[in-house]
Amino acid sequence: MRVPLSWLREYVDLPATATGRDVQEKLIAVGLEVETVERLGEGLKGPLVVGQVLTIEELEGFKKPIRFCTVDVGDANSTGEPQEIVCGARNFSVGDKVVVVLPGAVLPGDFKIAARKTYGKTSHGMICSGDELGMGDDGSHGIIVLPPEYEVGTDAIALLELVDEVLDIAVTPDRGYCLSMRGVARETATAYGLPLRDPALLDVPPPNAGGYPVQVSDPMGCDRFTARTVAGLEPEARTPLWMQRRLQKAGMRPVSLAVDITNYVMLELGQPLHAYDRTNVAGPIGVRRATPGEQLTTLDGTKRVLDAADLVITDNRGPIGLAGVMGGANTEIAAAVADPETGRLRGTTDVVIEAAHFDALSIARTARRHKLSSEAAKRFERGVDPEAASAAAQRAVDLLVLLAGGTAEDGVTEIVTPSGPRTITVSADHPDKVAGVAYGRETVVRRLQQVGCDVYGQDELVVTVPSWRPDLSEPNDLAEEVIRLEGYENLPSTLPRPPAGRGLTERQRLHRRVGRALAGAGYVEALNYPFTGSHVLDQLGIEQDDPRRAAVTLVNPLSDEEPDLRTTLIPGLLNALRRNYGRGSHDLALFETGPVFRATGDEKPATRLVVDRRPTDDEIASLDASLPQQPRRAAVVLAGGREQAGWWAGARPAIWADAVEAGRTVAREAGVELIVRQDQHAPFHPGRCAALLALVDGEEVLVGNAGELHPRVVKTLALPERTCAMEIDLDRLEQAGTGPLRAPKISAFPVATQDVALVVDGSVPAAEVESALRDGAGELLESLRLFDVFTGEQLGEGKKSLAYALRFRADDRTLTAEEASAARDAAVATAVERTGAVLRG
């Protein structure tokens, strides 16, 4: 909503020194979002005057038509002589009154005017268009042609109200009453503590039997319809300059007097109006739902096929308008046209003014169904004051009589569906409880009265909501009104105090620890949409019988290419990795935690829940039964360098072992030591894929996979070479955990380190050797690390050497060399027994 400050001052006696910025601050303080304050005419400097065209000479020999004009500007040029001006516009004639800017003036945009030679003539100024003055187009696409009554030499800056400030307000859906000067003026008056001159306070005649006949067949869709008739309009009557300028400043283009008056009253009072050419309306006006298949050509020239839910305005021939959205072309106000025989202007002389109140939801759906956004629909769908309809109709009638020379007929039609006032019962201290501030009853009552409420009662207040505030429906709405008018900035900053024992669950703590651990390991979190498509699983080489193919398909997906909910986190991370790699980031390590969705086939159809009460336990259970499995997972992807090059060493690329270590990092946060074995699992390289296992109730359970992606997948998805990934199930890790993590015991005694190299068959996994060493070493073993893997001819074909560093430590003493050696020998003996290992050397 664009609000000219000069117009706003008509309803509120603002301080003379108040600027647009001052008003902006006040309105923001009471909760309106004033986005900008536009300073019209900034930098404008005269002389800018009214002139009369005396002569026009057509200049020949140029690519475009050029005219050399003499213009009478009175004494504005200090000589009284006609001003010689070159102009290319052709929408004016000899004798027309125009706007002339003289040398020495400055137009908006720091455009300085001086006499200059052009097209073989010297032009002493300019004849101005609306765009050149910052007014916007008036529909003529050319020079401003003024009405003949303005005197030559009159200051055009004041005449055209070129200097002003316009507040651009972003009106939220719950504040529809601010889509009018009346609504913004009410908020301004409240903010400044000044009285409001309500433009809707008009003397309106009561309804009578002589009004234009109206039949409302759908009182739920239209609960109020006012019709007034004005006859004898003068077709040649033009919209006065002051009204044109107000419409332009508010962002609307002047059209014709009757249409401009309806738009002006809509901007003033917030009540959309429509004017029908009475001679083109056949019989009574009706309001009903459309018949499926009916057609209507709207004012924008589009033929529309109507829906049965559309509310339409009709006459005896059928629809003549989409109620609350746009009128029909067959009853449009006719523009004034000169009769070719007599030369007299002909146009609409009799009009029927409609001021109605329509159901907001119905109008919103019709506007969206027909993709037809209009100023009227924008207001109706946000809520229009039903009590303003008769006043708006009266205001339009008064302006038509005053400006168009019409005669208001005595008949007044007003159809109203009876309804009582809306009341809300609220305790006087309810705003205090919501805000945490002691306002007191007097303040609460005063603030509610300022927004137009009638308030009765002491401790329990009975509040009657004003008709222009449909958004006030419950006690919290009233509390918000008190708080915003008292000032959001005055609310104290207090932290909530949660009751003891209701913090994060152990599961939530685990998920947060996992995220922090991966971030600490150098991974960057990437949040991806949970949508995917079957073609992605094809690119990953996932078989048709794989559980990851059991996807949940959305009924209304955002994209037809991604209609399913994800069953794995890896595709989204690979997309993020490819996108970042394409933008120049070549060393990448990304992670994500979140749910995946697996359909089991046992889901039941979802129950549509009611909205007028809380669902029952059975209804909630039925809804839960319709949901798929949603295990929570963590995943990483890596590409490029894992360690940067420097003076200390060269760069190290990311390999499959880094992905495995990421799995271990996640598992350690759950207090789980992973068992790592070789595996084959799409989309991983068959020789560089690890199965991540954990013990759950004494049994090994697969919790995830890690490794290097298959070269075919890397090529298909255009990923960097040797891209690695890991995905792990957090829910299974939680099951494998031993409860809350406990801090490790720190021994003050020195460590004893023993190295051992074992030769085993190449097919024996290092994890089995490591497990045997751990079991054999006993309680004295503090840690075990594989630091070398060797293969060579001296070991024999199919053999490999695994070298481990074993660290022994006791809690209560310093270990002797004999004790450390005995523990090492026991570990080796167990490894020999289980894996057939041979002690190297």
Coordinates of N, CA and C in Angstrom, one line a residue, residues 289 307 309-311 322 325 359-372 377 381:
R289 N -23.8 -18.5 -7.4 CA -22.6 -19.4 -7.8 C -22.8 -19.6 -9.3
D307 N -16.1 -21.8 -12.9 CA -16.2 -23.0 -12.1 C -17.5 -22.9 -11.2
A309 N -17.7 -23.2 -8.1 CA -17.5 -22.5 -6.9 C -17.3 -21.0 -7.0
D310 N -17.3 -20.5 -8.3 CA -17.1 -19.1 -8.5 C -18.4 -18.3 -8.1
L311 N -18.2 -17.2 -7.4 CA -19.3 -16.3 -7.1 C -19.4 -15.3 -8.2
L322 N -17.1 -11.3 -12.2 CA -16.6 -12.2 -11.2 C -16.6 -11.4 -9.8
V325 N -13.7 -9.7 -7.8 CA -12.4 -9.9 -8.5 C -12.3 -8.9 -9.7
D359 N -17.5 -13.2 0.8 CA -16.7 -14.1 1.6 C -15.2 -14.1 1.2
A360 N -14.4 -13.9 2.1 CA -12.9 -13.8 1.8 C -12.4 -15.1 1.2
L361 N -12.7 -16.2 1.7 CA -12.1 -17.5 1.2 C -12.6 -17.7 -0.2
S362 N -13.9 -17.4 -0.5 CA -14.4 -17.7 -1.9 C -13.7 -16.8 -2.9
I363 N -13.5 -15.5 -2.5 CA -12.8 -14.6 -3.4 C -11.4 -15.0 -3.7
A364 N -10.7 -15.4 -2.6 CA -9.3 -15.8 -2.7 C -9.2 -17.0 -3.7
R365 N -10.1 -18.0 -3.5 CA -10.0 -19.2 -4.4 C -10.3 -18.9 -5.8
T366 N -11.3 -18.0 -6.0 CA -11.6 -17.6 -7.4 C -10.5 -16.9 -8.1
A367 N -9.8 -15.9 -7.3 CA -8.7 -15.2 -7.9 C -7.6 -16.1 -8.3
R368 N -7.3 -17.1 -7.4 CA -6.2 -18.0 -7.7 C -6.6 -19.0 -8.8
R369 N -7.9 -19.4 -8.8 CA -8.3 -20.4 -9.9 C -8.2 -19.8 -11.3
H370 N -8.5 -18.5 -11.4 CA -8.4 -17.8 -12.7 C -7.1 -17.1 -12.9
K371 N -6.2 -17.2 -11.9 CA -4.9 -16.5 -12.0 C -5.1 -15.0 -12.3
L372 N -6.0 -14.4 -11.5 CA -6.5 -13.1 -11.8 C -6.3 -12.3 -10.5
A377 N -9.7 -8.0 -5.3 CA -9.5 -9.3 -4.7 C -8.5 -9.3 -3.6
E381 N -9.9 -10.7 0.0 CA -9.4 -11.9 0.6 C -8.7 -11.7 1.9

